[in-house]
Amino acid sequence: MQNKRLFYKTSYLAMALLLLISPLCRAHNIHSKPTLDRIAETKTITLGYQDDAFPFSYIESQHPAGYSIDICNKIVDALKVKLKLKDLKVRWVKSSTASQFVLIKNHATDMMCIPAFYSELRHQQAEFTLPFFFSSTRFITRKNNHTDTIDDLAGHSVLVKSGTIYVEQLHQLNNVNELNLNIELENNNNAAFQSLESGELPALISSYVLLKGMMTLSPNPDEFAISNEVFSQPIPAGLLLPLNDNEFKGFIDDTMKSILVSKDFNNLYQHWFMSPIPPKAINLNIPMSTALKALIASTSNNAN
């Protein structure tokens, strides 16, 4: 049964290494100008963000903030150097998990600064940068529900955010294990957690890190529990890029490699996952995963 539940059978390291190689060539309609040329000409980069993906991408003091936002800002700094621009204007576009692929496909954004968890199906719609986080899929429930295992969810309605990889995972799990789950969709993580808090639905499925963030932000975090059972092995999360722009992806991946092996990266990770995050002094206490450490080590060895 456990083997069936881990239906993402390709190891996380294999997926990470897959993202290290050059993207596959795909038939496509060429955009008017390559991304780097357009950014250089307009002196503007358009970045997508979410307001409900703490600690990756959320709003603080009326501006996008978070772990993936900081990574994007480092990429912007690298772009200034490459394009020899004194100033590079950043245009922020609010997105949702459901709309992010549409925005990238239509070139309404140049890069999505939110955690996009990898799947082969999603890779047909957009490129992924090198991963900067790995997380397994779990569920969160109220402790008084006494819903401790995936089998306990059988026959119940469960909540999941639309447009996420978790929808795909749940449908596969439902078919394989015949759990008879009724899958309810929500467009916003905060609204989804409110449905859980109110008792409207018994469980919310998402990545462990996002669930931990939602629980820690709640007024009564001790009333909730995140499952020990997982729906997937740790899945890599990267930033979304347009398809078929190899020059842009190559530059972004080279920049990501530099970020991952830099002395600042460990401080960046410690700030967002192992330290109190202002202004509410929330400490998620999520140590760096074995998969991310291995990717950093591999990237560092290849650079030497």
PDB file of C-alpha atoms in Angstrom:
ATOM      1  CA  MET A   1       0.000   0.000   0.000  1.00  0.00           C
ATOM      2  CA  GLN A   2       2.784   2.385   0.920  1.00  0.00           C
ATOM      3  CA  ASN A   3       4.505   1.743  -2.393  1.00  0.00           C
ATOM      4  CA  LYS A   4       1.289   2.569  -4.216  1.00  0.00           C
ATOM      5  CA  ARG A   5       0.974   5.822  -2.360  1.00  0.00           C
ATOM      6  CA  LEU A   6       4.452   6.910  -3.403  1.00  0.00           C
ATOM      7  CA  PHE A   7       3.412   7.152  -7.005  1.00  0.00           C
ATOM      8  CA  TYR A   8       6.183   9.610  -7.849  1.00  0.00           C
ATOM      9  CA  LYS A   9       8.710   6.809  -8.100  1.00  0.00           C
ATOM     10  CA  THR A  10      11.509   8.728  -9.787  1.00  0.00           C
ATOM     11  CA  SER A  11      13.887   9.788  -7.038  1.00  0.00           C
ATOM     12  CA  TYR A  12      14.092  13.434  -6.111  1.00  0.00           C
ATOM     13  CA  LEU A  13      17.767  13.529  -6.999  1.00  0.00           C
ATOM     14  CA  ALA A  14      17.046  12.181 -10.466  1.00  0.00           C
ATOM     15  CA  MET A  15      14.449  14.902 -10.960  1.00  0.00           C
ATOM     16  CA  ALA A  16      16.871  17.528  -9.731  1.00  0.00           C
ATOM     17  CA  LEU A  17      19.579  16.327 -12.083  1.00  0.00           C
ATOM     18  CA  LEU A  18      17.031  16.292 -14.901  1.00  0.00           C
ATOM     19  CA  LEU A  19      16.589  20.006 -14.363  1.00  0.00           C
ATOM     20  CA  LEU A  20      20.344  20.547 -14.572  1.00  0.00           C
ATOM     21  CA  ILE A  21      20.481  19.511 -18.215  1.00  0.00           C
ATOM     22  CA  SER A  22      19.481  21.626 -21.186  1.00  0.00           C
ATOM     23  CA  PRO A  23      15.737  21.818 -21.882  1.00  0.00           C
ATOM     24  CA  LEU A  24      14.214  19.678 -24.597  1.00  0.00           C
ATOM     25  CA  CYS A  25      13.487  21.346 -27.899  1.00  0.00           C
ATOM     26  CA  ARG A  26       9.770  21.709 -28.566  1.00  0.00           C
ATOM     27  CA  ALA A  27       7.791  22.924 -31.559  1.00  0.00           C
ATOM     28  CA  HIS A  28       6.448  26.382 -30.755  1.00  0.00           C
ATOM     29  CA  ASN A  29       5.513  29.797 -32.056  1.00  0.00           C
ATOM     30  CA  ILE A  30       8.508  32.068 -31.621  1.00  0.00           C
ATOM     31  CA  HIS A  31       7.842  35.091 -29.436  1.00  0.00           C
ATOM     32  CA  SER A  32       8.694  38.394 -31.080  1.00  0.00           C
ATOM     33  CA  LYS A  33      11.989  38.760 -29.212  1.00  0.00           C
ATOM     34  CA  PRO A  34      14.048  36.572 -26.900  1.00  0.00           C
ATOM     35  CA  THR A  35      13.454  37.368 -23.248  1.00  0.00           C
ATOM     36  CA  LEU A  36      16.936  38.737 -22.573  1.00  0.00           C
ATOM     37  CA  ASP A  37      16.758  41.039 -25.612  1.00  0.00           C
ATOM     38  CA  ARG A  38      13.339  42.320 -24.574  1.00  0.00           C
ATOM     39  CA  ILE A  39      14.477  42.975 -21.001  1.00  0.00           C
ATOM     40  CA  ALA A  40      17.564  44.819 -22.255  1.00  0.00           C
ATOM     41  CA  GLU A  41      15.488  46.960 -24.622  1.00  0.00           C
ATOM     42  CA  THR A  42      12.730  47.861 -22.142  1.00  0.00           C
ATOM     43  CA  LYS A  43      14.987  47.876 -19.066  1.00  0.00           C
ATOM     44  CA  THR A  44      12.089  46.103 -17.350  1.00  0.00           C
ATOM     45  CA  ILE A  45      11.529  42.569 -16.105  1.00  0.00           C
ATOM     46  CA  THR A  46       8.050  41.313 -15.285  1.00  0.00           C
ATOM     47  CA  LEU A  47       7.847  38.940 -12.334  1.00  0.00           C
ATOM     48  CA  GLY A  48       4.890  37.002 -10.994  1.00  0.00           C
ATOM     49  CA  TYR A  49       4.131  36.614  -7.292  1.00  0.00           C
ATOM     50  CA  GLN A  50       1.462  35.154  -5.015  1.00  0.00           C
ATOM     51  CA  ASP A  51       0.044  36.643  -1.840  1.00  0.00           C
ATOM     52  CA  ASP A  52      -0.811  33.295  -0.198  1.00  0.00           C
ATOM     53  CA  ALA A  53       2.348  31.163  -0.380  1.00  0.00           C
ATOM     54  CA  PHE A  54       4.118  31.967   2.901  1.00  0.00           C
ATOM     55  CA  PRO A  55       7.112  31.746   3.367  1.00  0.00           C
ATOM     56  CA  PHE A  56       7.896  31.707  -0.380  1.00  0.00           C
ATOM     57  CA  SER A  57       5.753  34.518  -1.740  1.00  0.00           C
ATOM     58  CA  TYR A  58       3.379  36.760   0.201  1.00  0.00           C
ATOM     59  CA  ILE A  59       2.730  40.437   0.888  1.00  0.00           C
ATOM     60  CA  GLU A  60       4.547  42.292   3.651  1.00  0.00           C
ATOM     61  CA  SER A  61       4.319  46.087   3.991  1.00  0.00           C
ATOM     62  CA  GLN A  62       2.451  46.197   0.664  1.00  0.00           C
ATOM     63  CA  HIS A  63       5.325  44.556  -1.232  1.00  0.00           C
ATOM     64  CA  PRO A  64       6.065  40.966  -2.338  1.00  0.00           C
ATOM     65  CA  ALA A  65       8.252  39.191   0.200  1.00  0.00           C
ATOM     66  CA  GLY A  66       9.508  35.690   0.846  1.00  0.00           C
ATOM     67  CA  TYR A  67      12.165  33.080   0.148  1.00  0.00           C
ATOM     68  CA  SER A  68      11.498  32.795  -3.598  1.00  0.00           C
ATOM     69  CA  ILE A  69      11.099  36.578  -3.866  1.00  0.00           C
ATOM     70  CA  ASP A  70      14.594  36.997  -2.408  1.00  0.00           C
ATOM     71  CA  ILE A  71      15.945  34.501  -4.936  1.00  0.00           C
ATOM     72  CA  CYS A  72      14.280  36.419  -7.762  1.00  0.00           C
ATOM     73  CA  ASN A  73      15.808  39.659  -6.500  1.00  0.00           C
ATOM     74  CA  LYS A  74      19.254  38.040  -6.658  1.00  0.00           C
ATOM     75  CA  ILE A  75      18.536  36.990 -10.243  1.00  0.00           C
ATOM     76  CA  VAL A  76      17.536  40.574 -11.065  1.00  0.00           C
ATOM     77  CA  ASP A  77      20.871  41.782  -9.679  1.00  0.00           C
ATOM     78  CA  ALA A  78      22.679  39.259 -11.900  1.00  0.00           C
ATOM     79  CA  LEU A  79      20.653  40.432 -14.919  1.00  0.00           C
ATOM     80  CA  LYS A  80      21.778  44.026 -14.339  1.00  0.00           C
ATOM     81  CA  VAL A  81      25.378  42.877 -14.547  1.00  0.00           C
ATOM     82  CA  LYS A  82      24.882  40.698 -17.619  1.00  0.00           C
ATOM     83  CA  LEU A  83      22.922  43.327 -19.539  1.00  0.00           C
ATOM     84  CA  LYS A  84      25.135  46.184 -18.258  1.00  0.00           C
ATOM     85  CA  LEU A  85      22.153  48.072 -16.918  1.00  0.00           C
ATOM     86  CA  LYS A  86      22.498  50.574 -14.102  1.00  0.00           C
ATOM     87  CA  ASP A  87      18.793  50.299 -13.404  1.00  0.00           C
ATOM     88  CA  LEU A  88      16.375  47.453 -14.135  1.00  0.00           C
ATOM     89  CA  LYS A  89      12.750  48.137 -13.378  1.00  0.00           C
ATOM     90  CA  VAL A  90      10.828  45.268 -11.783  1.00  0.00           C
ATOM     91  CA  ARG A  91       7.167  45.023 -12.675  1.00  0.00           C
ATOM     92  CA  TRP A  92       5.265  42.722 -10.311  1.00  0.00           C
ATOM     93  CA  VAL A  93       2.186  40.845 -11.508  1.00  0.00           C
ATOM     94  CA  LYS A  94      -0.073  39.104  -9.017  1.00  0.00           C
ATOM     95  CA  SER A  95      -0.712  35.486  -9.912  1.00  0.00           C
ATOM     96  CA  SER A  96      -2.379  32.392  -8.572  1.00  0.00           C
ATOM     97  CA  THR A  97      -1.282  28.791  -8.804  1.00  0.00           C
ATOM     98  CA  ALA A  98      -3.954  28.249 -11.454  1.00  0.00           C
ATOM     99  CA  SER A  99      -2.963  31.257 -13.606  1.00  0.00           C
ATOM    100  CA  GLN A 100       0.830  31.046 -13.426  1.00  0.00           C
ATOM    101  CA  PHE A 101       1.230  28.803 -16.482  1.00  0.00           C
ATOM    102  CA  VAL A 102      -1.097  30.994 -18.550  1.00  0.00           C
ATOM    103  CA  LEU A 103       0.899  34.111 -17.641  1.00  0.00           C
ATOM    104  CA  ILE A 104       4.188  32.451 -18.604  1.00  0.00           C
ATOM    105  CA  LYS A 105       2.815  30.962 -21.824  1.00  0.00           C
ATOM    106  CA  ASN A 106       1.401  34.312 -22.948  1.00  0.00           C
ATOM    107  CA  HIS A 107       4.613  36.148 -21.966  1.00  0.00           C
ATOM    108  CA  ALA A 108       2.673  38.297 -19.505  1.00  0.00           C
ATOM    109  CA  THR A 109       5.494  37.492 -17.072  1.00  0.00           C
ATOM    110  CA  ASP A 110       9.142  36.691 -17.687  1.00  0.00           C
ATOM    111  CA  MET A 111       9.508  34.556 -14.570  1.00  0.00           C
ATOM    112  CA  MET A 112       7.243  33.340 -11.773  1.00  0.00           C
ATOM    113  CA  CYS A 113       8.702  34.020  -8.312  1.00  0.00           C
ATOM    114  CA  ILE A 114       6.635  31.366  -6.562  1.00  0.00           C
ATOM    115  CA  PRO A 115       7.440  27.741  -5.760  1.00  0.00           C
ATOM    116  CA  ALA A 116       6.425  25.605  -8.739  1.00  0.00           C
ATOM    117  CA  PHE A 117       6.616  21.914  -7.878  1.00  0.00           C
ATOM    118  CA  TYR A 118       7.838  19.801 -10.746  1.00  0.00           C
ATOM    119  CA  SER A 119       5.923  17.216 -12.764  1.00  0.00           C
ATOM    120  CA  GLU A 120       6.355  15.976 -16.327  1.00  0.00           C
ATOM    121  CA  LEU A 121       2.886  17.260 -17.208  1.00  0.00           C
ATOM    122  CA  ARG A 122       3.712  20.735 -15.916  1.00  0.00           C
ATOM    123  CA  HIS A 123       7.045  20.685 -17.731  1.00  0.00           C
ATOM    124  CA  GLN A 124       5.124  20.549 -21.011  1.00  0.00           C
ATOM    125  CA  GLN A 125       3.712  23.992 -20.220  1.00  0.00           C
ATOM    126  CA  ALA A 126       6.739  25.847 -18.857  1.00  0.00           C
ATOM    127  CA  GLU A 127      10.417  25.480 -18.062  1.00  0.00           C
ATOM    128  CA  PHE A 128      11.583  25.038 -14.486  1.00  0.00           C
ATOM    129  CA  THR A 129      14.726  26.536 -13.020  1.00  0.00           C
ATOM    130  CA  LEU A 130      17.044  24.487 -10.877  1.00  0.00           C
ATOM    131  CA  PRO A 131      15.268  23.572  -7.636  1.00  0.00           C
ATOM    132  CA  PHE A 132      15.677  25.692  -4.532  1.00  0.00           C
ATOM    133  CA  PHE A 133      13.454  23.591  -2.263  1.00  0.00           C
ATOM    134  CA  PHE A 134      12.135  20.043  -1.928  1.00  0.00           C
ATOM    135  CA  SER A 135       8.917  19.117  -0.126  1.00  0.00           C
ATOM    136  CA  SER A 136       6.657  16.098   0.211  1.00  0.00           C
ATOM    137  CA  THR A 137       2.855  16.275  -0.061  1.00  0.00           C
ATOM    138  CA  ARG A 138       0.860  15.730   3.142  1.00  0.00           C
ATOM    139  CA  PHE A 139      -2.451  16.707   4.680  1.00  0.00           C
ATOM    140  CA  ILE A 140      -3.383  18.865   7.651  1.00  0.00           C
ATOM    141  CA  THR A 141      -6.397  18.310   9.858  1.00  0.00           C
ATOM    142  CA  ARG A 142      -7.834  19.459  13.176  1.00  0.00           C
ATOM    143  CA  LYS A 143      -6.602  17.251  15.998  1.00  0.00           C
ATOM    144  CA  ASN A 144     -10.130  16.681  17.285  1.00  0.00           C
ATOM    145  CA  ASN A 145     -11.007  15.007  13.972  1.00  0.00           C
ATOM    146  CA  HIS A 146      -8.763  12.040  14.851  1.00  0.00           C
ATOM    147  CA  THR A 147      -7.866  11.760  11.182  1.00  0.00           C
ATOM    148  CA  ASP A 148      -4.338  10.421  11.342  1.00  0.00           C
ATOM    149  CA  THR A 149      -3.799   8.394   8.171  1.00  0.00           C
ATOM    150  CA  ILE A 150      -4.624   8.586   4.495  1.00  0.00           C
ATOM    151  CA  ASP A 151      -7.020   5.661   4.929  1.00  0.00           C
ATOM    152  CA  ASP A 152      -8.916   7.728   7.518  1.00  0.00           C
ATOM    153  CA  LEU A 153      -9.760  10.186   4.724  1.00  0.00           C
ATOM    154  CA  ALA A 154     -11.595   7.521   2.704  1.00  0.00           C
ATOM    155  CA  GLY A 155     -15.116   8.550   1.759  1.00  0.00           C
ATOM    156  CA  HIS A 156     -14.622  12.150   2.899  1.00  0.00           C
ATOM    157  CA  SER A 157     -14.376  15.464   1.100  1.00  0.00           C
ATOM    158  CA  VAL A 158     -10.864  16.911   1.102  1.00  0.00           C
ATOM    159  CA  LEU A 159      -9.680  20.350   0.089  1.00  0.00           C
ATOM    160  CA  VAL A 160      -6.871  21.167  -2.334  1.00  0.00           C
ATOM    161  CA  LYS A 161      -5.776  24.329  -4.095  1.00  0.00           C
ATOM    162  CA  SER A 162      -6.677  24.433  -7.783  1.00  0.00           C
ATOM    163  CA  GLY A 163      -3.886  24.415 -10.332  1.00  0.00           C
ATOM    164  CA  THR A 164      -1.458  22.607  -8.038  1.00  0.00           C
ATOM    165  CA  ILE A 165       0.406  19.358  -8.439  1.00  0.00           C
ATOM    166  CA  TYR A 166      -1.591  18.004  -5.504  1.00  0.00           C
ATOM    167  CA  VAL A 167      -4.755  17.757  -7.618  1.00  0.00           C
ATOM    168  CA  GLU A 168      -2.935  15.400  -9.970  1.00  0.00           C
ATOM    169  CA  GLN A 169      -1.590  13.396  -7.039  1.00  0.00           C
ATOM    170  CA  LEU A 170      -4.996  13.063  -5.392  1.00  0.00           C
ATOM    171  CA  HIS A 171      -6.681  11.813  -8.548  1.00  0.00           C
ATOM    172  CA  GLN A 172      -3.995   9.153  -8.944  1.00  0.00           C
ATOM    173  CA  LEU A 173      -4.243   8.159  -5.287  1.00  0.00           C
ATOM    174  CA  ASN A 174      -8.034   7.971  -5.523  1.00  0.00           C
ATOM    175  CA  ASN A 175      -7.847   5.670  -8.535  1.00  0.00           C
ATOM    176  CA  VAL A 176      -5.111   3.410  -7.185  1.00  0.00           C
ATOM    177  CA  ASN A 177      -6.412   2.982  -3.634  1.00  0.00           C
ATOM    178  CA  GLU A 178     -10.164   3.397  -4.312  1.00  0.00           C
ATOM    179  CA  LEU A 179     -10.553   5.867  -1.457  1.00  0.00           C
ATOM    180  CA  ASN A 180     -13.709   7.457  -2.864  1.00  0.00           C
ATOM    181  CA  LEU A 181     -12.447  10.932  -2.016  1.00  0.00           C
ATOM    182  CA  ASN A 182     -14.514  13.938  -2.995  1.00  0.00           C
ATOM    183  CA  ILE A 183     -11.953  16.556  -4.062  1.00  0.00           C
ATOM    184  CA  GLU A 184     -12.990  20.154  -3.365  1.00  0.00           C
ATOM    185  CA  LEU A 185     -11.004  22.959  -5.017  1.00  0.00           C
ATOM    186  CA  GLU A 186     -10.084  26.372  -3.631  1.00  0.00           C
ATOM    187  CA  ASN A 187      -8.208  29.184  -5.379  1.00  0.00           C
ATOM    188  CA  ASN A 188      -6.436  30.605  -2.328  1.00  0.00           C
ATOM    189  CA  ASN A 189      -4.400  28.944   0.425  1.00  0.00           C
ATOM    190  CA  ASN A 190      -5.663  31.319   3.100  1.00  0.00           C
ATOM    191  CA  ALA A 191      -9.305  30.694   2.185  1.00  0.00           C
ATOM    192  CA  ALA A 192      -8.616  26.956   2.100  1.00  0.00           C
ATOM    193  CA  PHE A 193      -7.172  27.025   5.604  1.00  0.00           C
ATOM    194  CA  GLN A 194     -10.163  29.005   6.844  1.00  0.00           C
ATOM    195  CA  SER A 195     -12.429  26.214   5.586  1.00  0.00           C
ATOM    196  CA  LEU A 196     -10.344  23.784   7.621  1.00  0.00           C
ATOM    197  CA  GLU A 197     -10.450  26.022  10.699  1.00  0.00           C
ATOM    198  CA  SER A 198     -14.239  26.361  10.525  1.00  0.00           C
ATOM    199  CA  GLY A 199     -14.737  22.609  10.314  1.00  0.00           C
ATOM    200  CA  GLU A 200     -16.320  22.868   6.877  1.00  0.00           C
ATOM    201  CA  LEU A 201     -13.911  20.243   5.539  1.00  0.00           C
ATOM    202  CA  PRO A 202     -11.808  17.721   7.465  1.00  0.00           C
ATOM    203  CA  ALA A 203      -8.480  17.927   5.632  1.00  0.00           C
ATOM    204  CA  LEU A 204      -6.364  20.145   3.387  1.00  0.00           C
ATOM    205  CA  ILE A 205      -3.723  18.631   1.092  1.00  0.00           C
ATOM    206  CA  SER A 206      -0.605  20.583   0.126  1.00  0.00           C
ATOM    207  CA  SER A 207       3.173  20.503   0.432  1.00  0.00           C
ATOM    208  CA  TYR A 208       4.514  20.100   3.947  1.00  0.00           C
ATOM    209  CA  VAL A 209       6.243  23.479   3.925  1.00  0.00           C
ATOM    210  CA  LEU A 210       3.113  25.402   2.869  1.00  0.00           C
ATOM    211  CA  LEU A 211       0.981  23.520   5.403  1.00  0.00           C
ATOM    212  CA  LYS A 212       3.508  24.312   8.117  1.00  0.00           C
ATOM    213  CA  GLY A 213       3.378  27.965   7.119  1.00  0.00           C
ATOM    214  CA  MET A 214      -0.421  28.119   7.205  1.00  0.00           C
ATOM    215  CA  MET A 215      -0.590  26.319  10.548  1.00  0.00           C
ATOM    216  CA  THR A 216       2.071  28.510  12.144  1.00  0.00           C
ATOM    217  CA  LEU A 217       0.312  31.680  10.979  1.00  0.00           C
ATOM    218  CA  SER A 218      -3.000  30.581  12.504  1.00  0.00           C
ATOM    219  CA  PRO A 219      -4.121  31.978  15.889  1.00  0.00           C
ATOM    220  CA  ASN A 220      -4.266  28.463  17.379  1.00  0.00           C
ATOM    221  CA  PRO A 221      -1.602  26.316  15.703  1.00  0.00           C
ATOM    222  CA  ASP A 222      -1.767  23.661  18.455  1.00  0.00           C
ATOM    223  CA  GLU A 223      -5.258  22.712  17.294  1.00  0.00           C
ATOM    224  CA  PHE A 224      -3.898  21.264  14.029  1.00  0.00           C
ATOM    225  CA  ALA A 225      -1.713  18.352  13.022  1.00  0.00           C
ATOM    226  CA  ILE A 226       0.153  17.589   9.801  1.00  0.00           C
ATOM    227  CA  SER A 227       0.125  13.966   8.728  1.00  0.00           C
ATOM    228  CA  ASN A 228       3.154  11.745   9.130  1.00  0.00           C
ATOM    229  CA  GLU A 229       2.046   9.828   6.056  1.00  0.00           C
ATOM    230  CA  VAL A 230       3.027  11.340   2.732  1.00  0.00           C
ATOM    231  CA  PHE A 231       1.385  11.371  -0.691  1.00  0.00           C
ATOM    232  CA  SER A 232       4.720  11.739  -2.466  1.00  0.00           C
ATOM    233  CA  GLN A 233       8.453  11.669  -2.100  1.00  0.00           C
ATOM    234  CA  PRO A 234      10.067  15.110  -1.779  1.00  0.00           C
ATOM    235  CA  ILE A 235       9.380  16.993  -5.017  1.00  0.00           C
ATOM    236  CA  PRO A 236      11.669  19.748  -6.333  1.00  0.00           C
ATOM    237  CA  ALA A 237      10.356  23.301  -6.512  1.00  0.00           C
ATOM    238  CA  GLY A 238      11.772  25.825  -8.971  1.00  0.00           C
ATOM    239  CA  LEU A 239      10.761  29.057 -10.652  1.00  0.00           C
ATOM    240  CA  LEU A 240       8.742  28.966 -13.884  1.00  0.00           C
ATOM    241  CA  LEU A 241      10.234  30.296 -17.125  1.00  0.00           C
ATOM    242  CA  PRO A 242       8.909  30.520 -20.700  1.00  0.00           C
ATOM    243  CA  LEU A 243       9.304  27.457 -22.897  1.00  0.00           C
ATOM    244  CA  ASN A 244      11.895  27.301 -25.650  1.00  0.00           C
ATOM    245  CA  ASP A 245      14.017  30.264 -24.654  1.00  0.00           C
ATOM    246  CA  ASN A 246      17.244  28.352 -24.083  1.00  0.00           C
ATOM    247  CA  GLU A 247      19.411  31.452 -23.713  1.00  0.00           C
ATOM    248  CA  PHE A 248      17.247  32.848 -20.933  1.00  0.00           C
ATOM    249  CA  LYS A 249      16.918  29.506 -19.151  1.00  0.00           C
ATOM    250  CA  GLY A 250      20.646  28.920 -19.470  1.00  0.00           C
ATOM    251  CA  PHE A 251      21.420  32.276 -17.878  1.00  0.00           C
ATOM    252  CA  ILE A 252      18.869  31.774 -15.079  1.00  0.00           C
ATOM    253  CA  ASP A 253      20.151  28.271 -14.313  1.00  0.00           C
ATOM    254  CA  ASP A 254      23.759  29.470 -14.262  1.00  0.00           C
ATOM    255  CA  THR A 255      22.667  32.202 -11.867  1.00  0.00           C
ATOM    256  CA  MET A 256      20.793  29.679  -9.733  1.00  0.00           C
ATOM    257  CA  LYS A 257      23.924  27.539  -9.551  1.00  0.00           C
ATOM    258  CA  SER A 258      25.886  30.553  -8.337  1.00  0.00           C
ATOM    259  CA  ILE A 259      23.202  31.315  -5.739  1.00  0.00           C
ATOM    260  CA  LEU A 260      23.053  27.732  -4.462  1.00  0.00           C
ATOM    261  CA  VAL A 261      26.809  27.408  -3.917  1.00  0.00           C
ATOM    262  CA  SER A 262      27.299  30.925  -2.536  1.00  0.00           C
ATOM    263  CA  LYS A 263      28.038  31.618   1.114  1.00  0.00           C
ATOM    264  CA  ASP A 264      24.871  33.729   1.252  1.00  0.00           C
ATOM    265  CA  PHE A 265      22.539  30.872   0.364  1.00  0.00           C
ATOM    266  CA  ASN A 266      22.817  29.097   3.705  1.00  0.00           C
ATOM    267  CA  ASN A 267      22.071  32.423   5.440  1.00  0.00           C
ATOM    268  CA  LEU A 268      19.074  32.914   3.145  1.00  0.00           C
ATOM    269  CA  TYR A 269      17.739  29.466   3.998  1.00  0.00           C
ATOM    270  CA  GLN A 270      18.361  29.951   7.717  1.00  0.00           C
ATOM    271  CA  HIS A 271      16.507  33.271   7.629  1.00  0.00           C
ATOM    272  CA  TRP A 272      13.318  31.844   6.104  1.00  0.00           C
ATOM    273  CA  PHE A 273      13.173  28.374   7.636  1.00  0.00           C
ATOM    274  CA  MET A 274      15.226  28.265  10.826  1.00  0.00           C
ATOM    275  CA  SER A 275      14.851  31.754  12.328  1.00  0.00           C
ATOM    276  CA  PRO A 276      12.002  34.004  13.550  1.00  0.00           C
ATOM    277  CA  ILE A 277      10.470  35.739  10.523  1.00  0.00           C
ATOM    278  CA  PRO A 278       9.438  39.354  11.179  1.00  0.00           C
ATOM    279  CA  PRO A 279       7.112  40.938  11.997  1.00  0.00           C
ATOM    280  CA  LYS A 280       5.369  38.071  13.843  1.00  0.00           C
ATOM    281  CA  ALA A 281       8.594  36.230  14.764  1.00  0.00           C
ATOM    282  CA  ILE A 282       7.338  32.975  13.239  1.00  0.00           C
ATOM    283  CA  ASN A 283       9.946  30.207  13.155  1.00  0.00           C
ATOM    284  CA  LEU A 284       9.020  27.342  10.825  1.00  0.00           C
ATOM    285  CA  ASN A 285      11.950  25.229  12.048  1.00  0.00           C
ATOM    286  CA  ILE A 286      12.353  23.257   8.810  1.00  0.00           C
ATOM    287  CA  PRO A 287      15.984  22.104   8.430  1.00  0.00           C
ATOM    288  CA  MET A 288      17.474  21.946   4.967  1.00  0.00           C
ATOM    289  CA  SER A 289      16.464  18.668   3.317  1.00  0.00           C
ATOM    290  CA  THR A 290      18.851  15.909   2.339  1.00  0.00           C
ATOM    291  CA  ALA A 291      17.791  16.406  -1.288  1.00  0.00           C
ATOM    292  CA  LEU A 292      18.644  20.115  -1.314  1.00  0.00           C
ATOM    293  CA  LYS A 293      21.979  19.486   0.409  1.00  0.00           C
ATOM    294  CA  ALA A 294      22.788  16.832  -2.195  1.00  0.00           C
ATOM    295  CA  LEU A 295      21.871  19.161  -5.049  1.00  0.00           C
ATOM    296  CA  ILE A 296      24.070  21.915  -3.626  1.00  0.00           C
ATOM    297  CA  ALA A 297      26.970  19.464  -3.211  1.00  0.00           C
ATOM    298  CA  SER A 298      26.517  18.166  -6.765  1.00  0.00           C
ATOM    299  CA  THR A 299      26.334  21.676  -8.178  1.00  0.00           C
ATOM    300  CA  SER A 300      29.431  22.722  -6.250  1.00  0.00           C
ATOM    301  CA  ASN A 301      31.403  19.672  -7.435  1.00  0.00           C
ATOM    302  CA  ASN A 302      30.431  20.291 -11.065  1.00  0.00           C
ATOM    303  CA  ALA A 303      31.514  23.920 -10.754  1.00  0.00           C
ATOM    304  CA  ASN A 304      34.998  22.932  -9.573  1.00  0.00           C
TER     305      ASN A 304
END
